[in-house]
CSV table of C-alpha atoms in Angstrom, one decimal:
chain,number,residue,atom,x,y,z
A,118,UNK,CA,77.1,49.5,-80.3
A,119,UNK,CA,75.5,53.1,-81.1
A,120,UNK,CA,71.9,52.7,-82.1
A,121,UNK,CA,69.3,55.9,-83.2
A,122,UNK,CA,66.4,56.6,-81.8
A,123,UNK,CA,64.3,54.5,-84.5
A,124,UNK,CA,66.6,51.2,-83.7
A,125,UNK,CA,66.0,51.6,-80.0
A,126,UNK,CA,62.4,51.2,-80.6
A,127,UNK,CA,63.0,48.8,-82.6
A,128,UNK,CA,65.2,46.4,-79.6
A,129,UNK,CA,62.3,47.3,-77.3
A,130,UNK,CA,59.7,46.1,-79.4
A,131,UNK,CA,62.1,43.0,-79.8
A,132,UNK,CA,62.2,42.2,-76.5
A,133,UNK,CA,58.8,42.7,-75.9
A,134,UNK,CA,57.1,40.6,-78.7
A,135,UNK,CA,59.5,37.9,-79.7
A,136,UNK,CA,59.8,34.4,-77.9
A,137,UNK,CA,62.8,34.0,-75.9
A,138,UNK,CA,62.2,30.8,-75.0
A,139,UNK,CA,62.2,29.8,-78.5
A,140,UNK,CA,65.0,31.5,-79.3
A,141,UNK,CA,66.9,29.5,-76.7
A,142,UNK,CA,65.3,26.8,-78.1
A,143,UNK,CA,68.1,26.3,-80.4
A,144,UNK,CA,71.0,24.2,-79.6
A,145,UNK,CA,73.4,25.6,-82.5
A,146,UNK,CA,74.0,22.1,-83.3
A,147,UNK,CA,73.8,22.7,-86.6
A,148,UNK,CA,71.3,19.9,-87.6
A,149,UNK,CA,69.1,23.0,-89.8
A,150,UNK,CA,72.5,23.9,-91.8
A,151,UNK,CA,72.5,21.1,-94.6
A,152,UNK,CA,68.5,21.5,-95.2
A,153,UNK,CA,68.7,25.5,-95.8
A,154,UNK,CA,69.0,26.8,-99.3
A,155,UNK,CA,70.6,30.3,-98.5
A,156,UNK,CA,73.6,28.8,-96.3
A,157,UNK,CA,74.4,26.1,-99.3
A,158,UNK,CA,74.1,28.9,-102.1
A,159,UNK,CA,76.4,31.5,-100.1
A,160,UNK,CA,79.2,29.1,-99.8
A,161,UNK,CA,77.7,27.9,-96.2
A,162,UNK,CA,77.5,31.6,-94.8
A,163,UNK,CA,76.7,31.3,-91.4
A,164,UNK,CA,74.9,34.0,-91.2
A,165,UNK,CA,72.7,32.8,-93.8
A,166,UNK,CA,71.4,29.7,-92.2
A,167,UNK,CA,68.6,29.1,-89.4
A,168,UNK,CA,70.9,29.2,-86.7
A,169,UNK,CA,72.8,32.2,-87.7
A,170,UNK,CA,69.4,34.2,-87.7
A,171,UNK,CA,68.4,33.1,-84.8
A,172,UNK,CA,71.6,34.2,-83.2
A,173,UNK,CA,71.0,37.4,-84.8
A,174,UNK,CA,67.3,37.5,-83.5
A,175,UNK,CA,68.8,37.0,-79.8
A,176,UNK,CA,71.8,39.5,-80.0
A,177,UNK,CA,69.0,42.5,-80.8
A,178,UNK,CA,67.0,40.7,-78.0
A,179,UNK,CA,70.0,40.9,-75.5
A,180,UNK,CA,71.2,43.9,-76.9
A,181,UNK,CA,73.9,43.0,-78.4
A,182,UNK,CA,73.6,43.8,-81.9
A,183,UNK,CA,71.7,47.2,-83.5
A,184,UNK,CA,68.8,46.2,-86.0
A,185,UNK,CA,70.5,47.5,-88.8
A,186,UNK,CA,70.3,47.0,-93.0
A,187,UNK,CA,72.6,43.4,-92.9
A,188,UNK,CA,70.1,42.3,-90.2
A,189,UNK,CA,67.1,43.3,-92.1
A,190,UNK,CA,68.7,42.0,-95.3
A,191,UNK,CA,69.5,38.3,-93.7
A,192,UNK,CA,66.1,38.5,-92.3
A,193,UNK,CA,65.2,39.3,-96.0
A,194,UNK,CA,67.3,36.7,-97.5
A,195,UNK,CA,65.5,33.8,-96.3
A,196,UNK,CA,63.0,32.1,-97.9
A,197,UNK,CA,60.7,30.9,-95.1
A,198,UNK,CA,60.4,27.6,-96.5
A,199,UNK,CA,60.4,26.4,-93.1
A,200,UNK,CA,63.0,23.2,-94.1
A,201,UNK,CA,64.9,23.5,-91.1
A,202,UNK,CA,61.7,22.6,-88.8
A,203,UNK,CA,61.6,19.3,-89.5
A,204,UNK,CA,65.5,18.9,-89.4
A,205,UNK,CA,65.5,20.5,-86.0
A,206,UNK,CA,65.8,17.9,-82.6
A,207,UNK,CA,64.5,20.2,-80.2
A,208,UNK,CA,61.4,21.5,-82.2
A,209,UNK,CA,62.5,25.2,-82.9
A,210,UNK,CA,59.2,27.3,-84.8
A,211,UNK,CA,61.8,29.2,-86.8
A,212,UNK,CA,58.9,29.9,-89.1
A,213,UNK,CA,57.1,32.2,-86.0
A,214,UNK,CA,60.4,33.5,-84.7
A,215,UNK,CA,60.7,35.0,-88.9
A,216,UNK,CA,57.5,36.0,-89.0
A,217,UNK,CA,57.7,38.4,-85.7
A,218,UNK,CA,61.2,39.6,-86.4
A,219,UNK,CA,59.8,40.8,-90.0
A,220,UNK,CA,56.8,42.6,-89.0
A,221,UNK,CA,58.5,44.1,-85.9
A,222,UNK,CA,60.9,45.3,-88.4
A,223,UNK,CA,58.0,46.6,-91.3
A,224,UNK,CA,56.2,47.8,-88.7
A,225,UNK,CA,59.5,50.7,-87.4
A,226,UNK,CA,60.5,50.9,-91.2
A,227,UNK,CA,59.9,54.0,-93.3
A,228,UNK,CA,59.9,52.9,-95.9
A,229,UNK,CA,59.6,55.2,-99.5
A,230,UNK,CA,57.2,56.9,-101.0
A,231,UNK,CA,56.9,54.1,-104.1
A,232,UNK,CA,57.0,51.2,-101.7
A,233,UNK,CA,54.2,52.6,-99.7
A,234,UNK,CA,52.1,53.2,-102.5
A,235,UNK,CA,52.7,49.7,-104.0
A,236,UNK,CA,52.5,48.1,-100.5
A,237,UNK,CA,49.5,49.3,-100.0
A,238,UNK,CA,48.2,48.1,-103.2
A,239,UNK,CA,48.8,45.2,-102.8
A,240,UNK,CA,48.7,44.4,-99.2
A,241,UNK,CA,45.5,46.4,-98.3
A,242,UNK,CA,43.5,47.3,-101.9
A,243,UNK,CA,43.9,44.2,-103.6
A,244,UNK,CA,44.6,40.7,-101.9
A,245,UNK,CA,41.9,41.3,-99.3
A,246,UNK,CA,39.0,42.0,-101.7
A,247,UNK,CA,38.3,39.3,-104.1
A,248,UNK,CA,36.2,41.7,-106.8
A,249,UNK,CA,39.4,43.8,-107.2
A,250,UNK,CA,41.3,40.3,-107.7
A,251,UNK,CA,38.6,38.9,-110.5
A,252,UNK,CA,39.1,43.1,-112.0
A,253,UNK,CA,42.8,42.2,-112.3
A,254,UNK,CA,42.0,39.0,-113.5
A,255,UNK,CA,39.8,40.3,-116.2
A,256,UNK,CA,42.6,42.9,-117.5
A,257,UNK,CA,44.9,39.8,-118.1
A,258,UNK,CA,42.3,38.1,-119.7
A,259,UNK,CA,41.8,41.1,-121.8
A,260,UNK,CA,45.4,41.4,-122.6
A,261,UNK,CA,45.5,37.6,-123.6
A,262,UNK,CA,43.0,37.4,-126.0
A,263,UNK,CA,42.8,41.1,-127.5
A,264,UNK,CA,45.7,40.6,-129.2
A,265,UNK,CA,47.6,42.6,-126.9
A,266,UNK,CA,49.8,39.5,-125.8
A,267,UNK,CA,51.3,38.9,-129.1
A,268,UNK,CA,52.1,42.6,-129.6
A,269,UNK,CA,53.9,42.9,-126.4
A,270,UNK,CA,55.6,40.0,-127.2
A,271,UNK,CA,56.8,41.1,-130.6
A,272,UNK,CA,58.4,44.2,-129.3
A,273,UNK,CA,61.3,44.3,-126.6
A,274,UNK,CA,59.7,45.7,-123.8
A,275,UNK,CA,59.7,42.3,-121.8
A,276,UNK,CA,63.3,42.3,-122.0
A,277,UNK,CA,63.5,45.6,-119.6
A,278,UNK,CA,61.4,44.4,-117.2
A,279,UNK,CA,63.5,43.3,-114.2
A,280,UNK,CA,64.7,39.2,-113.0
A,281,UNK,CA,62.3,36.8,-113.8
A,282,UNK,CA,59.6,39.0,-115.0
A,283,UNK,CA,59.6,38.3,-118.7
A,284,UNK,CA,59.6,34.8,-118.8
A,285,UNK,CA,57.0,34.4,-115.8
A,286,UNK,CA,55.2,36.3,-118.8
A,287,UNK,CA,55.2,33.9,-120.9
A,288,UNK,CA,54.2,31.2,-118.8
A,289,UNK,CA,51.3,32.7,-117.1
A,290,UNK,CA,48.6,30.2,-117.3
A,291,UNK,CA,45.4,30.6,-119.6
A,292,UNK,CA,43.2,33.2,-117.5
A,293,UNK,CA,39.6,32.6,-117.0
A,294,UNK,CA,37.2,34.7,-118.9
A,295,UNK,CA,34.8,36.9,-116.2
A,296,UNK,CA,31.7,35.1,-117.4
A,297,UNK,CA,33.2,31.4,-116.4
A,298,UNK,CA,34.2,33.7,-112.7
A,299,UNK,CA,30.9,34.5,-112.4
A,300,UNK,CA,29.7,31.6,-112.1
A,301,UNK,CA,31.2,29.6,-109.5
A,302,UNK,CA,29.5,26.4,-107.9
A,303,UNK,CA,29.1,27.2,-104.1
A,304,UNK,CA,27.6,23.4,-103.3
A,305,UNK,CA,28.3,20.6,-104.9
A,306,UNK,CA,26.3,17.1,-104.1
A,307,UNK,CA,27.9,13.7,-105.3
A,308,UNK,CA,26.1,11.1,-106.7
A,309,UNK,CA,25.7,8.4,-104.4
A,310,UNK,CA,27.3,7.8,-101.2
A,311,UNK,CA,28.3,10.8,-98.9
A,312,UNK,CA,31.6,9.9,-97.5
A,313,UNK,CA,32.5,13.2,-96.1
A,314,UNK,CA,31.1,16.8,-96.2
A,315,UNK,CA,34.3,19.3,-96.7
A,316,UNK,CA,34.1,23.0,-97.1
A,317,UNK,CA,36.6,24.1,-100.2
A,318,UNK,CA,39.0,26.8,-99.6
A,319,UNK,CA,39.0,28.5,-103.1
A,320,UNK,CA,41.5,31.3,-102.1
A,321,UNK,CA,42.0,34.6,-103.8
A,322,UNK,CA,45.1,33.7,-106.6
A,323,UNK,CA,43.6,30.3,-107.0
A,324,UNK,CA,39.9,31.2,-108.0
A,325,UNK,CA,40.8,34.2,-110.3
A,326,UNK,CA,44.2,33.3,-112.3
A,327,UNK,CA,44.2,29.5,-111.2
A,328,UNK,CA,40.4,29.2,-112.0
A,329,UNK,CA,40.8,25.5,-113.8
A,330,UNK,CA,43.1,23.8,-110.9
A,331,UNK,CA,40.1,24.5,-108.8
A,332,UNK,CA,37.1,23.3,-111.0
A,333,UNK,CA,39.5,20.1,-111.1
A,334,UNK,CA,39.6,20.1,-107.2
A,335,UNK,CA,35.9,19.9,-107.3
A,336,UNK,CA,35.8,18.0,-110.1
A,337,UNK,CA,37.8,15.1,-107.9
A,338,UNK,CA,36.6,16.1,-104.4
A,339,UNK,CA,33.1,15.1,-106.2
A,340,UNK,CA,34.4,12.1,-107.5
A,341,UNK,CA,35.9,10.7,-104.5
A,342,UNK,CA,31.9,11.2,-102.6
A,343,UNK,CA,32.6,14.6,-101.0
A,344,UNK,CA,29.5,16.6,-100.7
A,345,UNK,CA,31.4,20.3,-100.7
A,346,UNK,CA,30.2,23.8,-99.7
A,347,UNK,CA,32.1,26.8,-101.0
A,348,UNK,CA,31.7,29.8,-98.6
A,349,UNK,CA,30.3,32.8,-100.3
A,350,UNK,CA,32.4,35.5,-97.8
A,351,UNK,CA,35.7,33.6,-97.3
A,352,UNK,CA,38.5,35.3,-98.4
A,353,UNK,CA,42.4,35.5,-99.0
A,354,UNK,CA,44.0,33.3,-96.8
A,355,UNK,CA,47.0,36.1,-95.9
A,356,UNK,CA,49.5,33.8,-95.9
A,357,UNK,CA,51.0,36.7,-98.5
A,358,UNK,CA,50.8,39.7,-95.2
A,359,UNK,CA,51.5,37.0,-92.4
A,360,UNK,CA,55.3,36.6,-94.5
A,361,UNK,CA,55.5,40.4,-95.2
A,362,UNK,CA,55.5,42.3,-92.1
A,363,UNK,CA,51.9,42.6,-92.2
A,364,UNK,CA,50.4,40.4,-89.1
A,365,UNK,CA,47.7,42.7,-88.2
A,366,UNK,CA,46.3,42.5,-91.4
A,367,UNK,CA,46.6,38.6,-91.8
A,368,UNK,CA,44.8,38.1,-88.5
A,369,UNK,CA,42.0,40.2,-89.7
A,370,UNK,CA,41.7,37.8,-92.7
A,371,UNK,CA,42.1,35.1,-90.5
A,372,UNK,CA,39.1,35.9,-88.2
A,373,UNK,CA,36.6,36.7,-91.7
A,374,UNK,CA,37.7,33.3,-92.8
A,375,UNK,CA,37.2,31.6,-89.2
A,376,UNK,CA,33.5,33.5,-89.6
A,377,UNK,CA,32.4,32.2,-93.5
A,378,UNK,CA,33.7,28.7,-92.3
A,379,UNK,CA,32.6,27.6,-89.0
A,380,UNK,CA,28.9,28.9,-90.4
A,381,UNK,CA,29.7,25.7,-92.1
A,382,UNK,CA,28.4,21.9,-90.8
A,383,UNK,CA,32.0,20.4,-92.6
A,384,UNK,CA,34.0,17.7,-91.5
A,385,UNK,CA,37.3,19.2,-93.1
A,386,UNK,CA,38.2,22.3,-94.7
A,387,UNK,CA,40.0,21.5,-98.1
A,388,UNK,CA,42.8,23.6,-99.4
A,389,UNK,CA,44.8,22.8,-102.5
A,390,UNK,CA,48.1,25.2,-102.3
A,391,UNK,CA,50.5,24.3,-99.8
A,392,UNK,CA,51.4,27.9,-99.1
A,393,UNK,CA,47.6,28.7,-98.1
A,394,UNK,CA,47.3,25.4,-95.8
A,395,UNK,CA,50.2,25.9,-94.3
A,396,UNK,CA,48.5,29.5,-92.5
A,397,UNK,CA,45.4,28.3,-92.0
A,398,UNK,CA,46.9,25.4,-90.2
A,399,UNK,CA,48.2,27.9,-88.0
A,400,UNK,CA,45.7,30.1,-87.8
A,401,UNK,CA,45.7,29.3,-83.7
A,402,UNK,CA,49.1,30.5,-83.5
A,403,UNK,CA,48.8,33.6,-85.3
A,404,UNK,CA,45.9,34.6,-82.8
A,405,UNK,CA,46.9,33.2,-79.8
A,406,UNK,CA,47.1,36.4,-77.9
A,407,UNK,CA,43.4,36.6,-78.2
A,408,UNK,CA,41.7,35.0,-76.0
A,409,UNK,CA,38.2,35.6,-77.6
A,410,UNK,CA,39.5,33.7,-81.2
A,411,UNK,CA,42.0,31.8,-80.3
A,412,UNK,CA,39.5,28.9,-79.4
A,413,UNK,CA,37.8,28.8,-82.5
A,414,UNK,CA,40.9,29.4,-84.3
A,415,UNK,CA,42.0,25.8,-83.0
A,416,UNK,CA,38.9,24.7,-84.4
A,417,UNK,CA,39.4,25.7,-87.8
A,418,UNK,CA,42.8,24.8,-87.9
A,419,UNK,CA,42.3,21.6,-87.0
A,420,UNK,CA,40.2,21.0,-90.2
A,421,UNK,CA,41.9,21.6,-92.3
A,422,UNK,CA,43.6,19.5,-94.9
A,423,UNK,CA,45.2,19.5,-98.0
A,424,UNK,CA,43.6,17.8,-101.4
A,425,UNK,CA,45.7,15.0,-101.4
A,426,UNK,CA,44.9,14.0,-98.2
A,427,UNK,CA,41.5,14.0,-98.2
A,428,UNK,CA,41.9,12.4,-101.6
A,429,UNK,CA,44.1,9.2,-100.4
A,430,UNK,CA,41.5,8.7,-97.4
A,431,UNK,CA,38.1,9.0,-99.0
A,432,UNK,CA,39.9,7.3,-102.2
A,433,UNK,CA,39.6,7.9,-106.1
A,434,UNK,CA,38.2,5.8,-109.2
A,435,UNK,CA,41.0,4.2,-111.1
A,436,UNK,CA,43.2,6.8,-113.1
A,437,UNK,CA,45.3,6.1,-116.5
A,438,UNK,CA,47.6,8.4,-118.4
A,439,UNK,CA,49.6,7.8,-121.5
A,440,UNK,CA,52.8,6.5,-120.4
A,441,UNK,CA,55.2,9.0,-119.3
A,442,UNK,CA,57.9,9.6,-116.3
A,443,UNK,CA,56.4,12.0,-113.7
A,444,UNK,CA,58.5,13.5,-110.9
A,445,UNK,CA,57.2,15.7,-108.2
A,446,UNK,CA,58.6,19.0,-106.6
A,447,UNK,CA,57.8,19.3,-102.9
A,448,UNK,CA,55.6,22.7,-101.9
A,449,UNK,CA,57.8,23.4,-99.0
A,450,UNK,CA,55.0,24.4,-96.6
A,451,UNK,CA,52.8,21.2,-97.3
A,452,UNK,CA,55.9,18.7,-96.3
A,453,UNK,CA,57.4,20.9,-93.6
A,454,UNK,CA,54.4,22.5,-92.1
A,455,UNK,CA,51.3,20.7,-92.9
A,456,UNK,CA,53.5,17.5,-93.0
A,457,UNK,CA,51.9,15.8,-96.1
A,458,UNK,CA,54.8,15.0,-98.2
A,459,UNK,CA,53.9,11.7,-99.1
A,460,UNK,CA,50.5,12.1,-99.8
A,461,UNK,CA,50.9,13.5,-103.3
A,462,UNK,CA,53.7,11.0,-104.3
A,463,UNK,CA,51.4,8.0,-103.2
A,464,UNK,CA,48.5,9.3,-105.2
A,465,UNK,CA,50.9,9.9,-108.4
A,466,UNK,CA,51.7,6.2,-108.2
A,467,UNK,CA,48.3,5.0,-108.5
A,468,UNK,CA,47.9,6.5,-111.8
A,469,UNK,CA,48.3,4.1,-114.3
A,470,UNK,CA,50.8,4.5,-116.9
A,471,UNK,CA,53.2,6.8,-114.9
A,472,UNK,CA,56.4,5.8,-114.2
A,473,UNK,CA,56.9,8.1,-110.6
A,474,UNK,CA,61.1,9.3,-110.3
A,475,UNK,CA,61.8,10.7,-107.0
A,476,UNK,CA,64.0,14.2,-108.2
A,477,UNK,CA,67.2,14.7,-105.7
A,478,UNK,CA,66.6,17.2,-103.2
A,479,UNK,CA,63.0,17.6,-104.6
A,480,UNK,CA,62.4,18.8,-100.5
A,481,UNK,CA,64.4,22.0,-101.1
A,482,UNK,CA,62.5,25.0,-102.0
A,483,UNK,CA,62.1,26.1,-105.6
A,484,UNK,CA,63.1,29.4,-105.1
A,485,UNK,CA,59.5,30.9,-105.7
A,486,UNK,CA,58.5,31.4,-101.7
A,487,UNK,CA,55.6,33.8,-102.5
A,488,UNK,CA,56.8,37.1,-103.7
A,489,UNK,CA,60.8,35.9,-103.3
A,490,UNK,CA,61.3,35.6,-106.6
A,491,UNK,CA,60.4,38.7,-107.3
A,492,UNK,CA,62.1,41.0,-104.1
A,493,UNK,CA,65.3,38.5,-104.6
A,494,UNK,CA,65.6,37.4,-108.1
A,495,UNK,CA,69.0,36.6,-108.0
A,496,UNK,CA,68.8,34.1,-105.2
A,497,UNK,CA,66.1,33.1,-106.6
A,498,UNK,CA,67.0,32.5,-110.2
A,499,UNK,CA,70.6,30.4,-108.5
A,500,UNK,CA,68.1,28.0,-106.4
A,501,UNK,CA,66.0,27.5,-109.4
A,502,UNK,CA,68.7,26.8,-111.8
A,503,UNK,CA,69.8,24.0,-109.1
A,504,UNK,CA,66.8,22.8,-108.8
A,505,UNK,CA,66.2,22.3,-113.0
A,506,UNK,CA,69.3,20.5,-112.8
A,507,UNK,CA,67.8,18.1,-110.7
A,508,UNK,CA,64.8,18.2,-112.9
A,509,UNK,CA,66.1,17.1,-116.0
A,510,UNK,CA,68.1,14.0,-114.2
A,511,UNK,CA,65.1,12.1,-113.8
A,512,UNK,CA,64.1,12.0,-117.5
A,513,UNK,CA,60.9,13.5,-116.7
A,514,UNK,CA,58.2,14.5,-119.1
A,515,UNK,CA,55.9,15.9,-116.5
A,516,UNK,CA,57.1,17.9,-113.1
A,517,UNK,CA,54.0,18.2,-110.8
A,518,UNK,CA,53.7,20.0,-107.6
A,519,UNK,CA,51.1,21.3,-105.7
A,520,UNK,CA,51.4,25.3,-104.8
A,521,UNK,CA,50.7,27.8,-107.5
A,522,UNK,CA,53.6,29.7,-106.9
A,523,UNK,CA,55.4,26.5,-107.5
A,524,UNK,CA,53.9,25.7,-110.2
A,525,UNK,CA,54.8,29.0,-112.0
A,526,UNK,CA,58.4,29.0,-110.6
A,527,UNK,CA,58.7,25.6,-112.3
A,528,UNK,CA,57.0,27.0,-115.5
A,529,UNK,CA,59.9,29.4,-115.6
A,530,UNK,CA,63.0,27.0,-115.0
A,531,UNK,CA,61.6,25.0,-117.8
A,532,UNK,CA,61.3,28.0,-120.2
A,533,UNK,CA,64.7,28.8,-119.1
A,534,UNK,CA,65.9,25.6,-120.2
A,535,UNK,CA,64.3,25.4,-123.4
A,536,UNK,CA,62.4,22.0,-122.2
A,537,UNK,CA,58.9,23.8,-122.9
A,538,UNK,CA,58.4,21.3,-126.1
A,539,UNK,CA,59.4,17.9,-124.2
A,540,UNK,CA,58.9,18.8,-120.0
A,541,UNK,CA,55.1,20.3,-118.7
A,542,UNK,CA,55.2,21.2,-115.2
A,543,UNK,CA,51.0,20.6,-113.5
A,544,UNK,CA,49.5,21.1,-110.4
A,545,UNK,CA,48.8,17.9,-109.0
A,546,UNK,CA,45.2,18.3,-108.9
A,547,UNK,CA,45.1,19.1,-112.8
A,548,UNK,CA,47.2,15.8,-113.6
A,549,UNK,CA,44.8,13.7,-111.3
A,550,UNK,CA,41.8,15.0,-112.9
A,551,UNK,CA,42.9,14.4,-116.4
A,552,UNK,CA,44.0,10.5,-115.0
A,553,UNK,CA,40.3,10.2,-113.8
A,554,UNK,CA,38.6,11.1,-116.8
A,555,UNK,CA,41.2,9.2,-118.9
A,556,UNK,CA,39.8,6.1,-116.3
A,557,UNK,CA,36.8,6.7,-117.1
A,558,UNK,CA,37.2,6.6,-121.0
A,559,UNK,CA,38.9,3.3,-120.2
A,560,UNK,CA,36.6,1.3,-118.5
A,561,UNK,CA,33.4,2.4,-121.0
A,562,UNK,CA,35.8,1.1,-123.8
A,563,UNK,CA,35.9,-2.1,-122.0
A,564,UNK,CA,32.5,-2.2,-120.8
């Protein structure tokens, strides 16, 4: 093994910053293998399983094996869904040993000209800052309803556009116009009894483009007798940098957030996409080298909660819907990291008038894991067309799940099956919402 002066850094910085211990950690027994999606949809390519990248981690470790493009591009391969946690017997945070490896690796990359710029975008000028987010979110609004949409539409400059792109397009959800952004609730009392005090974690995606799944979080938090404060200075969660290669960044997110929220007198801290809960979960781990935040990250993290949670403890009014077969879609990070699978599928059968299929392998991820979609579209696209398959078995009218990324990716397998007049895929939270008012309408008839 030959390695240049930019790999050698590279082993060094591996040895010094990942966790041995958890890389020995594994037993190789194979237990991750039938739960990953990249080892089934390579014809079970070792390599492309948990085990085979940890075994790659520990070869650049022991120096064994140069850092090289296949090592970055099975590193890159995986979609971090995190699956194999729960299917491992000795425990193995394969989720943290990714995370390092990538960012040791972003960190020693040099990476182009174009990626740099659009990195930097992205990573540093737009996700952190949320008035840049609602500027981008008024330009799609714009381009909805000037007309623009349609015009697009009508030509075929979609078709060019790479993967996925053109149908995610066309399933974008209705964006919020910049006076309903403007004015956003930051307390919300119930009427009546108190029964818990939660602080809402609006995120950055989900209060701009995703505007109405949170008014209908707050809409039911209030309903179930949540008093909820909305920090003012919160802000993007960094789930997006922490999965990049961008850890320095996500920790500084981490500590504003850890600031705007234990300012706040809450019980929980409510989040309602899986992918955002799952970091702030974790937000001890990701600063557990300092000492002066590491307490109060614990703190925070052990707050917080996803809606469904909070929802099934506090409880709801009764709910109704038309009758109709629902199925659900796991968000891989709320089952396998903030281990609330059930919680959603327990509050869909409560809804009156749904008839709740459980979809085969509705555990294994989508094929949207944040930005995958778009850096692997082809991996992607083959998960996704697995997963439709799946789908359409259960007979369902109505696909819910509860991660925004999700949600879209689910959008787009049903466009791509030409199901959009029969099948709707919903956020959770939207479909509950809906169910309670429908209640409500309900028992007034009958009163």
């Amino acid at each position: 093994m030959t390695a240049t002066k930019q790999q050698e850094k590279t082993i060094q910085d591996f040895k010094d910053r990942m966790d041995y211990d958890e890389l020995m950690n594994c037993m190789r027994c194979g237990f991750c293998l039938p739960s990953c999606p990249t080892y089934g949809e390579t014809d079970q390519n070792e390599a492309a399983s948990p085990r085979g990248r940890i075994a790659l981690m520990k070869a650049v470790v022991d120096g064994k094996k140069t850092p090289d493009e296949d090592f970055e591009r099975q590193l890159n391969l995986c979609l971090g869904c995190r699956a194999c946690e729960p299917a491992c017997p000795s425990g193995v945070k394969y989720g943290h040993l990714l995370e390092e490896a990538r960012d040791i690796l972003n960190e020693h990359k040099k990476h182009s000209l174009p990626v740099k710029v659009i990195r930097r975008a992205v990573f540093d000028g737009l996700f952190p800052h949320q008035k840049r987010m609602r500027s981008l979110n008024q330009m799609l609004w714009l381009y909805q309803k000037s007309g623009l949409q349609k015009i697009v539409r009508g030509t075929n400059i979609l078709k060019v556009m790479p993967g996925q792109m053109a149908t995610m397009e066309k399933v974008l959800p209705e964006i919020s116009s910049p006076k309903e952004l403007k004015n956003r609730p930051h307390h919300i009392k119930p009427k009546g009894e108190v029964k818990a005090r939660v602080a809402f974690f609006s995120g950055c995606l989900m209060d701009t483009m995703f505007m109405k799944t949170n008014d209908s979080t707050l809409f039911l938090l209030e309903k179930a007798g949540c008093e909820i404060v909305i920090p003012q200075t919160q802000n993007c969660c960094g789930a997006l940098h922490a999965h990049s290669g961008e850890k320095n960044k996500a920790r500084e997110l981490a500590k504003k957030n850890i600031v705007a929220f234990e300012e706040e007198n809450v019980d929980y801290i409510i989040s309602n996409a899986g992918g955002c809960g799952a970091l702030l979960v974790e937000y001890d781990h990701l600063l557990k080298d300092e000492p002066e935040w590491h307490e109060r990250a614990k703190n925070f993290a052990r707050k917080v909660k996803d809606i469904s949670e909070i929802l099934l403890e506090v409880g709801l009014p009764a709910m109704k819907l038309p009758e109709q077969i629902v199925t659900y879609q796991d968000s891989c990070h709320l089952r396998n990291v903030m281990n609330a699978g059930m919680p959603p599928r327990v509050l869909l059968q409560m809804i009156e008038g749904v008839t709740y299929v459980e979809m085969k392998e509705s555990d294994r991820c989508c094929g949207s894991a944040g930005i995958y979609n778009i850096l692997q579209p082809e991996m992607s696209t083959q998960i996704l067309d697995h997963k439709m398959v799946h789908a359409q078995a259960t007979k369902a009218t109505t696909i819910v799940t509860a991660n925004p990324g999700c949600l879209l990716q689910m959008k787009v397998g049903v466009e791509r099956e030409g199901l959009s007049d029969t099948v709707q895929a919903v956020h959770i939270v939207d479909l509950l919402a809906e169910a309670v008012r429908e209640g409500e309408k309900d028992v007034a008839v009958n009163n």
